[in-house]
Coordinates of C-alpha atoms and ligand atoms in Angstrom, one line a residue:
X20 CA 0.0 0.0 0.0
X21 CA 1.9 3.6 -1.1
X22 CA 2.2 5.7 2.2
X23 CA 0.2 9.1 2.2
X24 CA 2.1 12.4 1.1
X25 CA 1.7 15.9 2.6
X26 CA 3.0 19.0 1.4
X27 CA 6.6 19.2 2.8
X28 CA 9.8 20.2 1.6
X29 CA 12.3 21.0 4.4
X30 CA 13.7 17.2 4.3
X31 CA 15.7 17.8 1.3
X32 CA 19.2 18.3 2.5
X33 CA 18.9 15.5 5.3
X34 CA 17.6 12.7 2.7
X35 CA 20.6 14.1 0.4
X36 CA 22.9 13.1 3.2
X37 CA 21.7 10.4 3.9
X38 CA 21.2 8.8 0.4
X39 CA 24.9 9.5 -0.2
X40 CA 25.8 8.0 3.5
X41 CA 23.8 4.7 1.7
X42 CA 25.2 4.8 -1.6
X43 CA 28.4 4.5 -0.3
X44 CA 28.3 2.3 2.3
X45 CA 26.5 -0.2 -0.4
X46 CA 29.3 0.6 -2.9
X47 CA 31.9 -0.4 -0.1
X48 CA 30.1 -3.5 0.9
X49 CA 30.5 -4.8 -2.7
X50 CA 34.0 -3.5 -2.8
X51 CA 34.9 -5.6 -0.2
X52 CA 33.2 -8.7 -2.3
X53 CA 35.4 -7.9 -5.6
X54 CA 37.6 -4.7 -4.8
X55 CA 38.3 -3.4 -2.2
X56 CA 40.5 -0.6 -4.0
X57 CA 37.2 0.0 -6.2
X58 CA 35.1 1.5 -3.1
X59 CA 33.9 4.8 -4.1
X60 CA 35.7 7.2 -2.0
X61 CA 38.8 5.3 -1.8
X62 CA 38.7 5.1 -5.4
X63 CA 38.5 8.5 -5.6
X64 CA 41.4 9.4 -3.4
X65 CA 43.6 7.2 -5.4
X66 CA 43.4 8.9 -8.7
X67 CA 44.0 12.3 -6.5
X68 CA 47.3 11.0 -5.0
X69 CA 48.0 10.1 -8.4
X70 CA 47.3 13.0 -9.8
X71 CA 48.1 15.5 -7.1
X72 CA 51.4 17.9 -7.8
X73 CA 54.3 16.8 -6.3
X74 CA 54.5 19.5 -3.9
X75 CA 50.9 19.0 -2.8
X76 CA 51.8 15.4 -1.8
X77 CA 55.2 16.7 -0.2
X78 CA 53.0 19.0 1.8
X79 CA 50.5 16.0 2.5
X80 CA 53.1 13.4 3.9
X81 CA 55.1 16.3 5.9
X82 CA 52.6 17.7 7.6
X83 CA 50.0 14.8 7.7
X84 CA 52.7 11.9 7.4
X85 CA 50.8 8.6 8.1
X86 CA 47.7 9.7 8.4
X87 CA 47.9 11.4 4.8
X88 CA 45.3 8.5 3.7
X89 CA 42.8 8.2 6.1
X90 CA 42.7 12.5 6.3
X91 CA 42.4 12.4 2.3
X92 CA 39.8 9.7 2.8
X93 CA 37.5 11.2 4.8
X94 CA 37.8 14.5 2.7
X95 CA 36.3 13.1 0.0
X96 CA 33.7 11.7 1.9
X97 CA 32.8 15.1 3.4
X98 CA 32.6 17.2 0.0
X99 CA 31.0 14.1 -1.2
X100 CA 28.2 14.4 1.7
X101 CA 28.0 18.2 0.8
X102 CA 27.1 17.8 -2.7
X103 CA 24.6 15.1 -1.6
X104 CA 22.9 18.2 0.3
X105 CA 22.8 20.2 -2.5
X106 CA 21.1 17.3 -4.8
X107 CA 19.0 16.5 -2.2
X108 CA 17.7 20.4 -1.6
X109 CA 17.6 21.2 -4.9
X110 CA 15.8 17.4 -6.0
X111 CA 12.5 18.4 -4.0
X112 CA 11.6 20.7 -6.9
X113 CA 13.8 18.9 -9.9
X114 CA 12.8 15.4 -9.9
X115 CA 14.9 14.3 -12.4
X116 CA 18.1 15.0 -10.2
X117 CA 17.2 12.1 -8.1
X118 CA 18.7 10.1 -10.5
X119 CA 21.0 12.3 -12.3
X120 CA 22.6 13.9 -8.9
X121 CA 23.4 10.3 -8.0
X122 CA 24.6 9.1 -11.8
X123 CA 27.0 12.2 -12.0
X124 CA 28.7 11.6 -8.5
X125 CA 28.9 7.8 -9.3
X126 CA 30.3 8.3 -12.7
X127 CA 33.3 10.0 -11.4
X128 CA 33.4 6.8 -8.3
X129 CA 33.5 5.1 -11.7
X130 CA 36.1 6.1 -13.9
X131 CA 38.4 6.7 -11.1
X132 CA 37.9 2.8 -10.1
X133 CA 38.5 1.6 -13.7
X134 CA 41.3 3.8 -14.2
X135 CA 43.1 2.7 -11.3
X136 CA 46.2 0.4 -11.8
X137 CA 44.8 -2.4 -10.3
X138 CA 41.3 -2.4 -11.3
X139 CA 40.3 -5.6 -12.4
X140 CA 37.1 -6.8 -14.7
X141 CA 34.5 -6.0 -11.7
X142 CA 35.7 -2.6 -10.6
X143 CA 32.8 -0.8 -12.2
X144 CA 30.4 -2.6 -9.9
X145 CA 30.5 -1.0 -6.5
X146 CA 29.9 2.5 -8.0
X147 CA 27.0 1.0 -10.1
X148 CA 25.3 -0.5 -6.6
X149 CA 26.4 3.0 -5.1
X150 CA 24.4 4.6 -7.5
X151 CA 21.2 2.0 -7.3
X152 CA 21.0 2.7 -4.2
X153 CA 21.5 6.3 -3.5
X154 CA 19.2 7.3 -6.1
X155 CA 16.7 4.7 -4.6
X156 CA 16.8 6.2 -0.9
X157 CA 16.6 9.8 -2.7
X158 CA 13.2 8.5 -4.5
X159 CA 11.7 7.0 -1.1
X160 CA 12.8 9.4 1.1
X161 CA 12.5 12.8 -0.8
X162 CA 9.7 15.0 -0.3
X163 CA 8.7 15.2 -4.2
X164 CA 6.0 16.1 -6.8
X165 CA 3.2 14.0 -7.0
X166 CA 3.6 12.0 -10.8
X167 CA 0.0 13.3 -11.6
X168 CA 0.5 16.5 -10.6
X169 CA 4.1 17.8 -12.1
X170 CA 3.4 21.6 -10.8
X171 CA 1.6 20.9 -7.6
X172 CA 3.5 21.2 -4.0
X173 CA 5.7 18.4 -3.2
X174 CA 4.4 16.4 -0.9
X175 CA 7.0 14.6 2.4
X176 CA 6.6 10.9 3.9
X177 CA 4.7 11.0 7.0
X178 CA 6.8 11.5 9.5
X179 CA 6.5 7.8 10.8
X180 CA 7.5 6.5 7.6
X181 CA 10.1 9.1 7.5
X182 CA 11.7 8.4 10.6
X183 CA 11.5 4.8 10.2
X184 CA 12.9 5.0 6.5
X185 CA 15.7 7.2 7.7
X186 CA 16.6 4.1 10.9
X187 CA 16.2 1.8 8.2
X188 CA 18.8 3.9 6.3
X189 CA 21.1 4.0 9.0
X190 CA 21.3 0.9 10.3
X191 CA 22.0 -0.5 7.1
X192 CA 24.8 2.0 6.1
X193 CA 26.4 0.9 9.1
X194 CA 26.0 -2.8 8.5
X195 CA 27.6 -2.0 5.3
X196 CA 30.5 -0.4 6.1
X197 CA 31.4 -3.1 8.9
X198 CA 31.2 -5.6 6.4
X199 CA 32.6 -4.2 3.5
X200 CA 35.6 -3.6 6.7
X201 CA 35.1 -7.6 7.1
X202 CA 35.4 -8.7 3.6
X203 CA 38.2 -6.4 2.4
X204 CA 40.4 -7.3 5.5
X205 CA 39.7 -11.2 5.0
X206 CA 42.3 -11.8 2.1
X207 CA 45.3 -9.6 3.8
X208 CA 45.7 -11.7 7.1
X209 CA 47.1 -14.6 4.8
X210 CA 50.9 -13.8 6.2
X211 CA 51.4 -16.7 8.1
X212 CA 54.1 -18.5 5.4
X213 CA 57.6 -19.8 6.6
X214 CA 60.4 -18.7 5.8
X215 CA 63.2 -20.9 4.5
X216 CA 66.7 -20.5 6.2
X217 CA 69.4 -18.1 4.5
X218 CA 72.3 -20.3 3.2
X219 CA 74.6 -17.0 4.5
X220 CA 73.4 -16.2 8.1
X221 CA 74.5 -13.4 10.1
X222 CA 75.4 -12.9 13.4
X223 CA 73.1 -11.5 15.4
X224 CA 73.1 -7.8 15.9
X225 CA 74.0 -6.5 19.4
X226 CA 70.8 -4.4 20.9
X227 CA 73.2 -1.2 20.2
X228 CA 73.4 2.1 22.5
X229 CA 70.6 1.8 25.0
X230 CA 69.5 5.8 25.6
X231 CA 65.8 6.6 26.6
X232 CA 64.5 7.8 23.7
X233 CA 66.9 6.9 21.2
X234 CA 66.0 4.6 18.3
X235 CA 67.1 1.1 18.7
X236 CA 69.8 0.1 16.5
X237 CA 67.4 -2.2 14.8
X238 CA 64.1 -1.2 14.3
X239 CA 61.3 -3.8 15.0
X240 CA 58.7 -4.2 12.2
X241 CA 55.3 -2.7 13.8
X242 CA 57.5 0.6 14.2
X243 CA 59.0 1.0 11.1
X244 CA 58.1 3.8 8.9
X245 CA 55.5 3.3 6.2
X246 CA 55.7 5.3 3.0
X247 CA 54.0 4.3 0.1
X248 CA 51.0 5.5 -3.0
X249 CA 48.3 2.7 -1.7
X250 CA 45.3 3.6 0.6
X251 CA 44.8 0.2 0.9
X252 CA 47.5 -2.3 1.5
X253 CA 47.6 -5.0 -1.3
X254 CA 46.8 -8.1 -0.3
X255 CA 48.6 -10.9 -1.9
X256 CA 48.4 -14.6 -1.5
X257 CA 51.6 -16.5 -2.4
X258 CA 49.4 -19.0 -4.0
X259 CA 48.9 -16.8 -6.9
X260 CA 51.9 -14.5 -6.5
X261 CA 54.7 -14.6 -9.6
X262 CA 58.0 -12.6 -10.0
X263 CA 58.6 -12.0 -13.8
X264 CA 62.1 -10.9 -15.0
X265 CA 62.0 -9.6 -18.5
X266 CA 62.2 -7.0 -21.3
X267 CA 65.8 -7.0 -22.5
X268 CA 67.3 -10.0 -21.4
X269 CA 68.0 -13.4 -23.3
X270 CA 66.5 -15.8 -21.5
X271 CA 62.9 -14.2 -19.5
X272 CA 61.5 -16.4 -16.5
X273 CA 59.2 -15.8 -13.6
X274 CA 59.4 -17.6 -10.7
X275 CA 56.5 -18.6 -8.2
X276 CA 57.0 -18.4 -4.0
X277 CA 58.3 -21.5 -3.8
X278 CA 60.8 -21.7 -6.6
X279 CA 62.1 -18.2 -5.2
X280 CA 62.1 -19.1 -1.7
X281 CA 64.5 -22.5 -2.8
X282 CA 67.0 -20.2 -4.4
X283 CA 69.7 -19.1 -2.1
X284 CA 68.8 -16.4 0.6
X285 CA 71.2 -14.5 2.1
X286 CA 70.9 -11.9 5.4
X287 CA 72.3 -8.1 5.3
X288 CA 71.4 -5.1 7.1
X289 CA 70.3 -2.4 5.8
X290 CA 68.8 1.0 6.6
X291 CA 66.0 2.2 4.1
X292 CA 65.2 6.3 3.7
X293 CA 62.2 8.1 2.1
X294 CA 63.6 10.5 -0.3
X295 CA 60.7 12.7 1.3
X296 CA 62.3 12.6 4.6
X297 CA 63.1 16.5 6.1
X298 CA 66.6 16.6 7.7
X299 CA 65.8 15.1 11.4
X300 CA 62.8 13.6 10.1
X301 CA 61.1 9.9 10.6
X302 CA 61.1 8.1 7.9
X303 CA 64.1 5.9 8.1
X304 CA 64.6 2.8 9.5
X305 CA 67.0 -0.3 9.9
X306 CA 66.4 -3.5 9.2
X307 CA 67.7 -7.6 8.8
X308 CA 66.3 -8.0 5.4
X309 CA 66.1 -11.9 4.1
X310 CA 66.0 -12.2 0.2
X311 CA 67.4 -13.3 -3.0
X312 CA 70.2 -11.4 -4.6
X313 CA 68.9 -9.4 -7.7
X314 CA 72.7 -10.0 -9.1
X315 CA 71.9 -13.5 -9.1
X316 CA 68.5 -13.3 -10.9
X317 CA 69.4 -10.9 -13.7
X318 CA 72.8 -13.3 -14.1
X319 CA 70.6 -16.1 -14.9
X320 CA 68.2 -13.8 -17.0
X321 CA 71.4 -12.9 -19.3
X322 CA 71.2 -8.9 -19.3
X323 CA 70.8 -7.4 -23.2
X324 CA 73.7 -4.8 -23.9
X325 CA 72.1 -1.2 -23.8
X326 CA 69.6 -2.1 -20.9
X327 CA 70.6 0.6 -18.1
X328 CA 68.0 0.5 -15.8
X329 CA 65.4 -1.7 -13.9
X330 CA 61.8 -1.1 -14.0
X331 CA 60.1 -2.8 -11.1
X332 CA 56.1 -2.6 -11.0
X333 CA 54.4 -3.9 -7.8
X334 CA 50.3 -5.6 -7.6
X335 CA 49.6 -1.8 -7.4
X336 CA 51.1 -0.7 -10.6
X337 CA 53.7 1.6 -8.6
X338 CA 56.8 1.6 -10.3
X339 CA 60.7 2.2 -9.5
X340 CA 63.3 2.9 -11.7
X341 CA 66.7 1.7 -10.4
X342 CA 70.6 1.4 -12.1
X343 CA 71.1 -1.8 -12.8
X344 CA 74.6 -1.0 -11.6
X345 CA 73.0 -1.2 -8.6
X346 CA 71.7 -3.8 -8.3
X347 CA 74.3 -6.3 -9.9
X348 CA 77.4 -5.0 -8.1
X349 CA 78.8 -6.4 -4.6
X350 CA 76.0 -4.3 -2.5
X351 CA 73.9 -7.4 -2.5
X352 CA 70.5 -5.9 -3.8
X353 CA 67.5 -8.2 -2.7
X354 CA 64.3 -9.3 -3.6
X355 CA 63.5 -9.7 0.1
X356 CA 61.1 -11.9 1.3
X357 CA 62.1 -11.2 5.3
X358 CA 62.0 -8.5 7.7
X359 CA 64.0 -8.8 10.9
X360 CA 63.4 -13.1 11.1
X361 CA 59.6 -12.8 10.0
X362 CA 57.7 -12.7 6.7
X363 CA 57.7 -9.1 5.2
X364 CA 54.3 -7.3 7.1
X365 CA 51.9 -6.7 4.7
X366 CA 52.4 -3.1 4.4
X367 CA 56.1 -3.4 4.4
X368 CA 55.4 -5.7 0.7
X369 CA 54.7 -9.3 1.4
X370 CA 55.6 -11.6 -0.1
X371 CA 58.3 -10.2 -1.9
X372 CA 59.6 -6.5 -1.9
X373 CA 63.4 -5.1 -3.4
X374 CA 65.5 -3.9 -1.3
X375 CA 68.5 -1.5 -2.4
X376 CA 71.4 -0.5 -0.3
X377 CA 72.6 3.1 -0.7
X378 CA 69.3 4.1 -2.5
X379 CA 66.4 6.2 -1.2
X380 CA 63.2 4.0 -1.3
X381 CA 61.3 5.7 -4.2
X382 CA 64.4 4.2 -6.5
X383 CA 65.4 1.0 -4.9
X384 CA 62.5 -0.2 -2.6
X385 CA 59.7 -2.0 -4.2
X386 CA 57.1 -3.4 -2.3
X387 CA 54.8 -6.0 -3.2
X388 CA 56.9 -6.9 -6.2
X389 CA 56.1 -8.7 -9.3
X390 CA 57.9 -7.5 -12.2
X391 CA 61.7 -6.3 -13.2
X392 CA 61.9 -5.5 -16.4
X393 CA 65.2 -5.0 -18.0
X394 CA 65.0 -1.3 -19.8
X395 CA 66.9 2.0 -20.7
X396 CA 65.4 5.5 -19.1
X397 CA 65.0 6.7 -22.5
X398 CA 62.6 4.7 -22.9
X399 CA 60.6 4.0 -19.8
X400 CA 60.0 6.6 -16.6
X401 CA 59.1 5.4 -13.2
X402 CA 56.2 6.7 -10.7
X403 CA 57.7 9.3 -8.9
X404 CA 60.6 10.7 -12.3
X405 CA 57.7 11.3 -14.2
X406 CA 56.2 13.4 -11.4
X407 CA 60.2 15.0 -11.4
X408 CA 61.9 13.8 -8.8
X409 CA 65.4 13.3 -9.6
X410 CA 66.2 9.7 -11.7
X411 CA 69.2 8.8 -9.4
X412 CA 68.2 8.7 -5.9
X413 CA 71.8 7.7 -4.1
X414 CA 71.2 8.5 0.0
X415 CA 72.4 11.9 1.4
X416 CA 74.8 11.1 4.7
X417 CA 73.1 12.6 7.6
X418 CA 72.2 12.5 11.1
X419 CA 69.7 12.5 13.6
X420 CA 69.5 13.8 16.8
X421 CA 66.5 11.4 18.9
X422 CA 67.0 13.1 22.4
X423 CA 66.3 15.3 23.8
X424 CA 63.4 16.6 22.3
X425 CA 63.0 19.6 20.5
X426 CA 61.7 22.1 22.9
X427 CA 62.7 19.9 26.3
X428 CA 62.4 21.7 29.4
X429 CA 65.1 19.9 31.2
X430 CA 67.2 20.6 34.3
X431 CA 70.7 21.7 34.1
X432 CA 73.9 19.5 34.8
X433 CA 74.6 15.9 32.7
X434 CA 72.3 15.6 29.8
X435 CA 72.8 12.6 27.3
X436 CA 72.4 13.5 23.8
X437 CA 71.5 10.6 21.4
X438 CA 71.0 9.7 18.0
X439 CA 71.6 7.7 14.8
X440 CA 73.5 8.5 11.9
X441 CA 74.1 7.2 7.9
X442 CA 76.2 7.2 5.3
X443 CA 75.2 4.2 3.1
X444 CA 77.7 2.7 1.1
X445 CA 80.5 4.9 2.3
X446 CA 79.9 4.1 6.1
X447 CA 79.4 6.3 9.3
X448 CA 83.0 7.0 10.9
X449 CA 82.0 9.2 13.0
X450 CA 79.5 11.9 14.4
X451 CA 80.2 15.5 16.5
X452 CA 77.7 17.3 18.2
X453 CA 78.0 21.4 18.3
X454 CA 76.6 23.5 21.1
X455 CA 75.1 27.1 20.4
X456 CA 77.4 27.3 17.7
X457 CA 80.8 26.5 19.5
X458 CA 83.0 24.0 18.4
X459 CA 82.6 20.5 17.2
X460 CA 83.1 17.6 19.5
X461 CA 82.9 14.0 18.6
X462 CA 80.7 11.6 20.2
X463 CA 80.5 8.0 21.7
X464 CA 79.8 5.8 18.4
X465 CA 77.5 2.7 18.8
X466 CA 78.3 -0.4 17.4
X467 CA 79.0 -0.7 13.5
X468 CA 77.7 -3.4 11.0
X469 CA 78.8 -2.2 7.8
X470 CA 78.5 0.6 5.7
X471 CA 74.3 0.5 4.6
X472 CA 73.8 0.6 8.1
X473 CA 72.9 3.1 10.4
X474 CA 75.1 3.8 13.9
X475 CA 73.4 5.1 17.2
X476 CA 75.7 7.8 18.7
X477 CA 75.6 9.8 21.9
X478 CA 76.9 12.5 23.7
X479 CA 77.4 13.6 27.3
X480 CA 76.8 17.3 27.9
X481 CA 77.1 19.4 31.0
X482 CA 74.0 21.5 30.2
X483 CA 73.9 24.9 31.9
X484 CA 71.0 27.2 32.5
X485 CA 69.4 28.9 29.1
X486 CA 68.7 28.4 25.6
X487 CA 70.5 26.3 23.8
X488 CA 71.0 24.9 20.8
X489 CA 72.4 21.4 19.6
X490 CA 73.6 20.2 16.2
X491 CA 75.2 17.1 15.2
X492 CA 76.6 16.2 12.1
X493 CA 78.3 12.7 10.2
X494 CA 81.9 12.2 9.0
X495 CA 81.4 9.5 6.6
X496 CA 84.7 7.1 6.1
X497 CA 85.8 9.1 3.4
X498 CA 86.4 11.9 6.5
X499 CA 83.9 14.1 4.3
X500 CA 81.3 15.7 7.2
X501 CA 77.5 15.9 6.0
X502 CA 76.8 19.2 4.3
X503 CA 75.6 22.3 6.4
X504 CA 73.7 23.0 2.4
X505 CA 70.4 23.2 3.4
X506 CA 68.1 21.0 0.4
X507 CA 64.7 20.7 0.4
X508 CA 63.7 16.8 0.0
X509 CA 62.2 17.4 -3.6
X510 CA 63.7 16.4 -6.3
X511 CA 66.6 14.0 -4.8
X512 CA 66.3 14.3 -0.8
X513 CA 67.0 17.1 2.2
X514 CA 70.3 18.1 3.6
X515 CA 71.7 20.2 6.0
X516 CA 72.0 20.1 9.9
X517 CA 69.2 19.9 12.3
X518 CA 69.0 22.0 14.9
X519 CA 67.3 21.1 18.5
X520 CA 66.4 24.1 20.7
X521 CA 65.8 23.9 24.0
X522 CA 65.5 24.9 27.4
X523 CA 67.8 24.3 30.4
X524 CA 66.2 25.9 33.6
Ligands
LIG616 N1 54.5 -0.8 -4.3 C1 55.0 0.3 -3.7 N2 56.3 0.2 -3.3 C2 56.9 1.3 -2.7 C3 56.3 2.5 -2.6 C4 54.9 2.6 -3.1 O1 54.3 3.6 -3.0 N3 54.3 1.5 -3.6 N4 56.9 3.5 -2.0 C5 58.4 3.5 -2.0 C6 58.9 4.5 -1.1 S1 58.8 6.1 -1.6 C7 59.6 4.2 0.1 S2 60.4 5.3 0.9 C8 59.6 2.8 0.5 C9 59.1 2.7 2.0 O2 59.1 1.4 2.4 P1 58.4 1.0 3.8 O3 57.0 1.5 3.7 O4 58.5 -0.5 3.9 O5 59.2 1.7 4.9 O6 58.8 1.9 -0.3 C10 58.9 2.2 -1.6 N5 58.2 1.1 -2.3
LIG617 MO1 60.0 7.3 -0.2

């Protein structure tokens, strides 16, 4: 039996809302079924990271740093919910933008799902149910023109059938959204492989400088800086997982998990930097990597004259560009399959990432790998060159200074000073510490384990009352010391000293 109209019209913004609240909650349930990456707003956010200017997305991950995603995320959502106001307002008196409101918004849900790098044959669905059902809660819910009278008042639900309409809504939204959460995280929780045993094994590292507050001299997987393009982390099951080596080699192959995992593993450790990273900033970390050397798979691919670079492509369609220098010479580039004695996390690349020593992460670090293709830079650009950021991405020696704090109120007398330093593929020799501009003094080094590794370092100082300000500073073994040239990180990473200001009372 229809439900009774009266004349009405102030419900238009709320229904707007809360059709768009429903449309996308549907189109993330079904996301979850066939894409997750294909749920409207995420969808959306992609392409804009994608096509954001570089110094937008520098702004984004300095200022924003992890949270970058979610804070994009949920901007979407909100102009998205603002423009379902508008439809809805403007839909009492325009009937045909109950369906046309909801067909543009989901048309743009659309094309930035199919468009994405990963979109596969179903991606066009959840913005398809997303538009079904918003433009369906628009029609129930929407005080509108009776059919048979196109110029009369438009008439609302009662407000029963509106309140209960609106729960109904609601409810459902909510149940959507948990389980599109459900289905989505299902297939990444598949990590539980083992890992074979590295013919070469390494001793293991000592636990370093102990300092409260200071980074530990190897740092353990949950704390270990995440940098990378995906809103959601790929979710790959070793089942299905290949690494292809081709383009221009003689003999292409690709390998499944457990032909890879039988090839020889070896162990190093290596420190990994985000070309983004300010001077005294977080994203670095060290690591005991586990993995194939890359020498020893392009060996057996036979390398083409003329090839000068590697283009690896991950399940995401990210792409690096790295020397093939580097990654045949003694450095021991990996395709690494473990993180400090586990499987690589999920959003550190399982099951297989590559791992470059000397090389900021954007150049040498792919993570959930699949391809290397054997190719020249004339011919082929990788995701973050063809935004501009420089083709050679070699890591700039610097330092760190972990404690004290910026901005410490602290008493005056002994005060440790602590940090870690780098100079990959040279080596850290040693680090100095300045005070308020005096002279350079060195400090107590950490233990060493090899030149792509970082060294914790600290320094006692008899703090006395006032301002102050501390700077520290690498000598690499070359006995060059890290450059006071300030750089911004775009277009091939930050230099300069950091300075820590603070307060002794
Ligand atoms: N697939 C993929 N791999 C990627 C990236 C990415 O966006 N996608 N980002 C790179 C960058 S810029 C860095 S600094 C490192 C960071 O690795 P981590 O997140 O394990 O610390 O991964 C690299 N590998
Ligand atoms: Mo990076």
């Amino acid at each position: 039996m229809p439900t009774e109209r009266t004349p009405g019209t102030s419900q238009g913004p709320v229904v707007g809302v809360l059709a768009t609240i429903t449309g996308l909650a549907a189109g993330h349930l079904i996301a979850g079924l066939v894409s997750p990456v294909s749920s409207p707003a995420v969808a959306v956010a992609g392409r804009m990271i994608d096509l954001a200017p570089t110094p937008v997305k520098e702004w984004a991950v300095s200022t924003l740093g992890t949270n970058d995603k979610p804070v994009l995320v949920g901007g979407v959502i909100v102009v998205v919910l603002a423009l379902g106001a508008l439809i809805g307002a403007l839909a009492v008196r325009r009937t045909w933008l109950v369906w046309a409101g909801p067909a543009v918004l989901s048309l743009i849900a659309a094309v930035a799902a199919v468009t994405a790098p990963s979109s596969g044959s179903l991606a066009l669905l959840p913005a398809a149910v997303t538009f079904g059902v918003g433009t369906a809660v628009l029609w129930w819910l929407l005080p509108r023109r009776p059919v048979d009278e196109p110029q009369g008042a438009p008439r609302a639900l009662p407000r029963r059938a509106f309140l209960t309409g609106t729960a109904a809504a609601g409810v459902g939204s909510a149940a959507a959204v948990i389980g599109g959460q459900w289905f989505a995280n299902r297939t990444t929780a598949a990590t539980d492989v083992v890992l074979p045993r590295a013919g070469e094994t390494l001793a293991p590292l000592s636990e370093g400088l102990s300092v409260d507050g200071l980074s530990p001299w190897t740092t353990p997987n949950a704390d270990f800086y995440r940098v990378d393009i995906s809103l959601l982390v790929p979710s790959v099951s070793v089942d299905d997982w290949r690494l292809s080596i081709d383009g221009l080699v003689d003999h292409p192959f690709s390998l499944t998990w457990q032909e890879l995992t039988a090839l020889p593993l070896i162990e190093r450790d290596v420190t990994l930097n985000c070309v983004s990273n300010e001077v005294g900033g977080p994203y670095i970390g060290g690591a005991r990597w586990l993995g194939v050397r890359t020498r020893d798979l392009l060996e057996r691919a036979g390398v083409q004259a003329g090839a000068d670079q590697v283009l690896s492509r991950s399940t995401d369609g990210f792409t690096v560009s790295t020397p093939i220098q580097a990654l045949t010479d003694d450095r021991d580039a990996l395709v690494a399959i473990g993180m400090n004695g586990r499987p690589l996390p999920a959003e550190h690349g399982f099951p297989a990432r590559l791992i470059t020593p000397g090389l900021y992460g954007y150049v040498g670090a792919t993570k959930w790998l699949t391809q290397l293709t054997l190719t020249t830079y004339a011919q082929q650009a990788s995701y973050w060159t063809q935004r501009g950021w420089a083709e050679q991405g070699p890591v700039k020696p610097s330092s760190r200074i972990d404690v004290p704090r910026p901005l410490a109120r602290i008493q005056p007398g002994e005060v440790i000073v602590a940090g870690v330093a780098w100079a990959q593929h040279i080596g850290v020799a040693r680090v100095q510490v300045r005070i308020d501009g005096g002279e350079w003094r060195e400090a107590t080094m950490g233990p060493d384990a090899g030149i792509d590794f970082w060294r914790q370092w600290k320094y006692v100082w008899q703090a006395d009352s006032g301002q102050h300000t501390l700077e520290c500073r690498v000598i690499d073994d070359n006995g060059s010391p890290q450059t006071e040239q300030r750089a911004t990180p775009f277009p091939d990473g930050a230099s300069g000293l950091q300075s820590v200001v603070l307060n002794v009372d």
